[in-house]
Coordinates of C-alpha atoms in Angstrom, one line a residue:
M455 CA 123.4 91.0 151.6
S456 CA 120.8 93.3 150.1
Q457 CA 117.8 91.8 148.4
K458 CA 116.0 93.2 145.4
P459 CA 113.4 95.8 146.5
M460 CA 109.8 94.8 146.4
I461 CA 106.8 97.1 145.9
V462 CA 103.9 95.9 148.1
A463 CA 100.4 97.3 148.1
G464 CA 99.0 97.4 151.6
V465 CA 95.2 97.5 151.8
M466 CA 93.3 98.5 154.9
S467 CA 89.7 99.1 155.8
G468 CA 89.1 99.9 159.4
T469 CA 86.4 99.5 162.0
S470 CA 85.0 102.9 161.0
A471 CA 84.0 101.2 157.7
D472 CA 84.3 104.5 155.8
G473 CA 86.3 103.0 153.0
I474 CA 89.6 101.6 151.7
N475 CA 93.2 102.9 152.2
V476 CA 95.9 101.7 149.8
A477 CA 99.6 102.3 150.2
L478 CA 102.2 101.4 147.7
V479 CA 105.4 100.7 149.6
R480 CA 108.9 100.0 148.4
I481 CA 110.7 97.7 150.8
T482 CA 114.4 96.9 150.7
E483 CA 116.3 95.0 153.3
T484 CA 119.8 93.9 154.4
G485 CA 119.8 90.6 156.3
S486 CA 120.7 90.2 159.9
R487 CA 119.4 88.0 162.7
E488 CA 118.3 89.0 166.1
P489 CA 119.8 86.6 168.8
A490 CA 117.5 83.9 170.1
T491 CA 115.7 85.0 173.4
K492 CA 113.4 83.3 175.9
A493 CA 110.6 85.7 174.8
S494 CA 110.9 84.5 171.2
G495 CA 110.7 80.9 172.1
G496 CA 114.5 80.4 171.9
R497 CA 114.2 80.1 168.1
G498 CA 115.5 83.5 167.2
R499 CA 113.7 86.0 165.0
E500 CA 115.0 87.2 161.7
C501 CA 114.9 91.0 162.0
P502 CA 116.6 92.4 158.9
R503 CA 117.1 96.1 158.6
H504 CA 114.3 97.5 156.4
T505 CA 114.2 100.5 154.3
I506 CA 110.5 101.3 153.9
K507 CA 109.6 104.0 151.5
L508 CA 106.0 105.1 150.7
V509 CA 105.6 105.4 147.0
G510 CA 102.0 106.7 147.2
H511 CA 98.8 106.5 149.2
A512 CA 95.1 106.8 148.1
E513 CA 91.7 106.6 149.8
F514 CA 88.5 105.3 148.4
S515 CA 85.1 105.7 150.1
Y516 CA 82.7 102.7 150.2
P517 CA 79.5 103.3 148.2
A518 CA 76.8 104.2 150.6
Q519 CA 75.0 100.8 150.2
V520 CA 78.2 98.9 150.7
R521 CA 79.0 100.8 153.9
A522 CA 75.5 100.2 155.2
A523 CA 75.9 96.5 154.5
V524 CA 79.3 96.3 156.2
L525 CA 78.0 98.2 159.3
A526 CA 74.9 95.9 159.4
A527 CA 77.1 92.8 159.3
M528 CA 79.5 94.0 162.1
N529 CA 78.7 92.2 165.4
A530 CA 75.3 91.3 164.1
D531 CA 73.1 89.0 166.2
R532 CA 71.6 87.6 163.0
A533 CA 72.8 87.7 159.4
R534 CA 72.0 85.8 156.2
V535 CA 74.8 83.5 155.2
G536 CA 74.2 84.2 151.5
D537 CA 74.6 87.9 152.1
L538 CA 77.8 87.5 154.1
A539 CA 79.3 85.3 151.3
R540 CA 78.3 87.8 148.6
L541 CA 79.8 90.7 150.7
N542 CA 83.1 88.7 150.9
F543 CA 83.4 88.5 147.2
L544 CA 82.1 92.1 146.6
L545 CA 84.7 93.5 148.9
G546 CA 87.4 91.5 147.1
E547 CA 86.4 93.2 143.8
L548 CA 86.4 96.7 145.5
Y549 CA 89.8 96.0 147.1
A550 CA 91.2 95.0 143.7
D551 CA 89.7 98.1 142.0
A552 CA 91.4 100.3 144.7
V553 CA 94.8 98.7 144.2
L554 CA 94.6 99.0 140.4
A555 CA 93.5 102.6 140.7
T556 CA 96.4 103.4 143.0
E557 CA 98.9 101.7 140.7
R558 CA 97.6 103.9 137.8
Q559 CA 97.7 107.1 139.9
F560 CA 101.3 106.6 141.0
H561 CA 102.5 104.8 137.8
G562 CA 103.7 101.7 139.8
K563 CA 103.1 98.0 139.8
A564 CA 102.9 96.0 143.0
D565 CA 104.8 92.7 143.3
L566 CA 102.6 91.6 146.2
V567 CA 99.4 92.8 148.0
G568 CA 98.8 92.7 151.7
C569 CA 95.0 93.0 152.3
H570 CA 93.7 93.2 155.9
G571 CA 90.1 92.9 154.9
Q572 CA 87.1 94.3 156.7
T573 CA 86.6 93.1 160.3
V574 CA 83.0 92.1 160.8
Y575 CA 83.7 90.2 164.1
H576 CA 86.6 90.0 166.6
Q577 CA 86.5 88.2 169.9
G578 CA 90.1 87.9 171.2
D579 CA 89.2 86.0 174.4
P580 CA 88.0 82.4 174.4
L581 CA 84.3 82.1 175.3
P582 CA 82.2 78.9 175.6
F583 CA 80.7 77.6 172.3
L584 CA 79.3 74.2 171.7
G585 CA 81.3 72.6 174.5
R586 CA 84.6 74.3 173.8
K587 CA 86.1 77.7 174.6
I588 CA 86.7 79.4 171.3
A589 CA 88.3 82.7 170.3
A590 CA 87.3 83.9 166.9
T591 CA 87.9 86.7 164.3
W592 CA 86.6 87.4 160.8
Q593 CA 88.1 89.7 158.2
T594 CA 86.0 89.5 155.1
G595 CA 87.2 90.4 151.5
E596 CA 88.2 87.5 149.3
G597 CA 91.9 87.4 148.7
A598 CA 91.6 85.1 145.7
V599 CA 89.5 87.7 143.9
V600 CA 92.1 90.4 144.6
A601 CA 94.9 88.1 143.3
A602 CA 93.0 87.3 140.2
R603 CA 92.2 90.9 139.3
V604 CA 95.5 92.5 140.2
G605 CA 97.6 89.6 138.9
V606 CA 100.0 89.2 141.8
P607 CA 99.9 87.1 145.0
V608 CA 97.9 88.4 147.9
V609 CA 98.5 87.9 151.6
S610 CA 95.2 88.2 153.6
D611 CA 93.6 87.0 156.8
F612 CA 96.4 88.0 159.1
R613 CA 94.9 87.6 162.5
P614 CA 94.0 83.9 162.9
A615 CA 97.6 82.7 163.0
D616 CA 98.3 84.8 166.1
M617 CA 95.1 83.6 167.7
A618 CA 96.1 80.0 166.9
A619 CA 99.2 80.7 168.9
R620 CA 96.9 81.7 171.8
G621 CA 97.2 85.4 171.1
K622 CA 94.3 87.9 170.8
G623 CA 94.9 88.5 167.1
A624 CA 95.5 92.2 167.7
P625 CA 97.2 94.6 167.6
L626 CA 99.4 93.8 164.7
V627 CA 100.5 97.3 163.6
P628 CA 103.1 97.4 166.5
Y629 CA 105.5 95.4 164.2
L630 CA 105.7 98.4 161.9
D631 CA 105.9 100.8 164.8
Y632 CA 108.9 98.9 166.1
L633 CA 110.7 98.9 162.8
L634 CA 110.1 102.6 162.1
F635 CA 110.1 104.4 165.4
R636 CA 112.5 102.5 167.8
D637 CA 115.4 104.7 168.9
A638 CA 118.5 103.9 170.9
K639 CA 118.1 106.9 173.2
V640 CA 114.4 108.0 173.1
G641 CA 111.4 106.1 174.3
R642 CA 108.4 106.6 172.1
I643 CA 104.7 105.9 172.3
V644 CA 103.1 105.4 168.9
Q645 CA 99.3 106.2 169.1
N646 CA 96.9 105.3 166.3
I647 CA 93.4 106.7 166.4
G648 CA 91.2 104.9 163.9
G649 CA 87.8 103.5 164.8
I650 CA 89.6 102.0 167.8
A651 CA 92.5 103.7 169.4
N652 CA 95.7 101.6 170.1
L653 CA 99.2 102.4 171.3
T654 CA 102.7 100.9 171.0
A655 CA 105.2 101.8 173.7
I656 CA 108.8 101.4 172.6
P657 CA 111.3 101.9 175.3
A658 CA 114.7 103.4 174.4
G659 CA 117.0 100.7 172.9
A660 CA 114.1 98.2 173.0
S661 CA 114.1 94.8 171.5
A662 CA 110.8 93.5 170.0
E663 CA 110.1 91.5 173.1
S664 CA 110.1 94.6 175.3
V665 CA 107.4 96.4 173.3
I666 CA 104.1 97.1 175.0
A667 CA 101.1 97.4 172.8
F668 CA 97.3 97.3 173.3
D669 CA 94.0 98.9 172.4
T670 CA 93.2 101.8 174.6
G671 CA 89.5 102.0 173.8
P672 CA 87.3 103.9 171.2
G673 CA 89.0 106.1 168.7
N674 CA 86.7 107.8 166.2
M675 CA 84.0 105.1 166.5
V676 CA 81.8 106.5 169.2
I677 CA 82.4 110.1 168.1
D678 CA 81.3 109.3 164.6
A679 CA 78.2 107.3 165.7
V680 CA 77.1 110.1 168.0
V681 CA 77.6 112.8 165.4
E682 CA 75.7 110.8 162.8
K683 CA 72.8 110.2 165.3
L684 CA 72.5 113.8 166.6
F685 CA 73.6 115.9 163.6
G686 CA 73.2 113.6 160.5
N687 CA 76.9 114.0 159.6
A688 CA 79.4 111.2 159.1
F689 CA 81.9 112.7 161.5
D690 CA 82.8 115.9 163.4
R691 CA 84.9 117.7 160.9
G692 CA 87.9 119.2 162.6
G693 CA 86.3 118.6 166.0
K694 CA 84.3 121.8 165.6
I695 CA 81.1 120.5 167.3
A696 CA 83.1 119.1 170.2
A697 CA 84.9 122.5 170.6
S698 CA 81.5 124.2 171.1
G699 CA 80.5 121.8 173.8
T700 CA 81.3 121.1 177.5
V701 CA 82.3 117.6 178.7
I702 CA 79.6 115.9 180.9
D703 CA 81.8 114.5 183.6
S704 CA 78.9 112.8 185.4
V705 CA 78.5 110.6 182.3
L706 CA 82.2 110.1 181.4
D707 CA 83.6 109.2 184.8
P708 CA 81.6 106.0 185.4
I709 CA 82.3 104.8 181.9
L710 CA 86.0 105.1 182.4
R711 CA 85.7 102.9 185.5
A712 CA 84.4 100.0 183.3
T713 CA 86.3 96.7 183.2
F714 CA 87.9 97.2 179.8
F715 CA 89.7 100.4 180.8
R716 CA 91.0 98.9 184.0
A717 CA 92.0 95.6 182.5
K718 CA 95.8 95.1 182.1
P719 CA 97.2 94.5 178.6
P720 CA 97.4 92.6 176.3
K721 CA 93.8 93.6 175.3
T722 CA 91.9 94.4 172.2
A723 CA 88.6 96.0 171.4
G724 CA 86.2 96.5 168.5
R725 CA 82.5 97.1 167.8
E726 CA 81.8 94.3 170.1
E727 CA 82.8 96.6 173.0
F728 CA 82.2 100.1 171.5
G729 CA 79.6 99.6 168.8
R730 CA 75.9 100.0 168.5
E731 CA 75.0 98.8 172.0
F732 CA 77.6 101.0 173.7
V733 CA 76.5 104.1 171.8
R734 CA 72.9 103.4 172.6
E735 CA 73.7 103.2 176.3
F736 CA 76.0 106.3 176.1
L737 CA 73.2 108.4 174.6
R738 CA 70.8 107.1 177.3
R739 CA 73.2 108.2 180.0
C740 CA 73.5 111.7 178.4
G741 CA 69.7 112.1 178.3
R742 CA 68.6 115.6 177.4
E743 CA 71.9 117.3 177.6
R744 CA 72.9 119.7 174.8
K745 CA 73.9 117.8 171.6
Q746 CA 77.3 119.7 171.5
D747 CA 78.0 118.6 175.0
I748 CA 77.3 115.0 174.1
V749 CA 79.8 115.1 171.2
A750 CA 82.4 116.8 173.5
T751 CA 81.9 114.0 176.0
A752 CA 82.4 111.3 173.3
T753 CA 85.6 113.1 172.2
A754 CA 86.8 113.3 175.8
L755 CA 86.2 109.6 176.2
T756 CA 88.8 108.9 173.5
V757 CA 91.3 111.4 174.9
R758 CA 91.0 110.4 178.6
S759 CA 91.0 106.7 177.8
I760 CA 94.3 107.2 176.0
A761 CA 95.9 109.4 178.7
T762 CA 94.7 107.0 181.4
A763 CA 96.1 104.0 179.6
V764 CA 99.5 105.7 179.3
G765 CA 99.5 106.8 183.0
R766 CA 98.3 103.4 184.2
F767 CA 100.0 100.8 182.0
V768 CA 103.0 102.6 180.3
I769 CA 104.2 105.0 183.0
P770 CA 102.7 103.6 186.2
E771 CA 102.0 106.1 189.0
S772 CA 103.7 103.6 191.4
A773 CA 107.0 104.0 189.5
P774 CA 107.8 107.8 189.4
S775 CA 111.3 107.0 188.3
R776 CA 109.9 105.9 184.9
R777 CA 108.5 109.4 184.2
G778 CA 110.6 110.9 181.4
A779 CA 111.4 107.4 180.0
F780 CA 109.0 108.2 177.2
R781 CA 109.5 111.6 175.5
D782 CA 107.2 111.5 172.4
M783 CA 103.8 110.3 171.4
I784 CA 103.6 109.9 167.7
L785 CA 100.0 110.3 166.4
S786 CA 98.5 108.7 163.3
G787 CA 95.1 107.7 162.0
G788 CA 91.9 109.6 161.1
G789 CA 91.7 111.0 164.6
A790 CA 94.8 113.1 163.8
K791 CA 92.5 115.3 161.7
N792 CA 90.3 116.2 164.7
A793 CA 91.9 119.4 166.0
T794 CA 89.9 119.4 169.2
L795 CA 90.8 115.8 170.0
V796 CA 94.5 116.5 169.2
S797 CA 94.7 119.6 171.3
T798 CA 93.1 118.1 174.3
L799 CA 95.2 115.0 174.0
A800 CA 98.3 117.2 173.9
E801 CA 97.2 119.0 177.1
S802 CA 96.5 115.7 178.9
L803 CA 100.0 114.4 178.1
T804 CA 101.9 117.5 179.4
P805 CA 101.8 116.4 183.1
L806 CA 103.4 113.1 182.0
G807 CA 106.2 114.9 180.3
I808 CA 105.2 113.6 176.8
C809 CA 105.2 115.7 173.7
L810 CA 102.6 115.0 171.0
R811 CA 104.0 114.7 167.5
R812 CA 102.5 113.3 164.2
S813 CA 103.8 110.5 162.1
D814 CA 103.9 112.9 159.2
E815 CA 107.0 114.4 160.8
F816 CA 108.7 111.0 160.3
G817 CA 107.8 110.8 156.6
L818 CA 104.7 108.7 157.1
P819 CA 101.3 110.4 156.5
S820 CA 99.1 109.6 159.5
E821 CA 96.2 108.3 157.3
A822 CA 98.5 105.9 155.5
K823 CA 100.1 104.1 158.4
E824 CA 97.9 101.1 158.8
A825 CA 97.9 100.4 155.1
V826 CA 101.7 100.6 155.2
A827 CA 101.7 98.2 158.1
F828 CA 99.9 95.5 156.2
A829 CA 102.2 95.9 153.3
V830 CA 105.1 95.2 155.6
L831 CA 103.4 92.3 157.3
A832 CA 102.6 90.8 153.9
Y833 CA 106.3 91.2 152.9
E834 CA 107.4 89.3 156.0
T835 CA 104.9 86.6 155.4
W836 CA 106.1 86.2 151.8
H837 CA 109.6 85.7 153.2
R838 CA 108.2 83.2 155.8
R839 CA 109.1 85.3 158.8
P840 CA 106.9 85.9 161.9
S841 CA 105.6 89.4 162.3
N842 CA 103.4 89.3 165.4
I843 CA 104.8 90.7 168.6
P844 CA 103.8 88.3 171.4
S845 CA 104.2 90.9 174.1
A846 CA 101.5 92.9 172.3
T847 CA 99.0 90.2 171.4
G848 CA 99.6 87.7 174.2
A849 CA 100.6 85.0 171.8
K850 CA 102.7 82.1 173.2
R851 CA 105.2 82.3 170.3
P852 CA 106.0 84.3 167.1
A853 CA 103.8 83.4 164.2
V854 CA 104.0 83.8 160.4
L855 CA 100.7 85.7 159.7
G856 CA 98.2 85.4 156.9
K857 CA 97.2 83.2 154.0
I858 CA 98.5 83.5 150.5
S859 CA 96.3 83.5 147.4
Y860 CA 98.2 83.1 144.1
A861 CA 97.3 84.9 140.9

């Protein structure tokens, strides 16, 4: 039986901390239930068929002072508690302003908001802390403020429920990837390149339990930081700087042998792995090389880490019969605007028999995908349905994600 469509505003601000993305999404469903499986804990998982239509998408840059405060808070060794509390409420106001502006732009009204918040810390693996081993995450941006200003319920703080189920809290976007891009006959890899790069591998005819998803390493994060340090620009527009440089293999090769890139999924990454400290060491290794070559090497780090992850964990060298099982890589995220990154990635995938495509070809603008994902996750939470994929996060069971703030 079809349900009344809902318009959900998805709000995303990524690890690049460049601003806020809002997607207004109309979601309609017809109910059906996926049979219970061992992978879903024997409980079954309601998997209705969704019609997901993007009504509109808008982007809002953080004010310079806000971006500086966010970047300072990320993975900080020391921070003032009062400043973190104020930042939480300030971001709530900015998220609300962004949703209201998007509603005005597209003449629509959201019934529900799904707000990811701004990640200031993410540690997916338990580490010793005060006598216990603790995993932890923090996405700041007060959902109660967004609900009060926009006037509708808000689902926020999505990651802790997966972590409580012994997952890593990420990646969560694979749920949308599975809904939108699964195909009975074609295996697809959905690759997002935001601050961090992550992939979702969906075999032909896959169930949710057979999806493989994990973070492959840095996306735009290292490139942007290097360009800002060396050229004073926020990013390498179109990849033009990288295109004028030559990759420094003597720097890149040892980095790609690091533990993170060799570790089997599930795995997740953030500024804790590829933030300030990583960039400082990267620049030290590059020494007095040409600045253009350093940017080219940072760009190659993203490309080669993605290609290596596909070859090592999705299409293992030890299983040649699996070559051809995945035909397409569907690209989204801000990295899709970097022509040099995209062209070199396409070249690196050719030996694997994989064609690079963009999510735009499937009706989903690449820069809108993550915001759409959190609209869909909020919709599932509102209907009390789990939306993590345990094979992606390592969780022991499906989990209903997020916390609800009422208007």
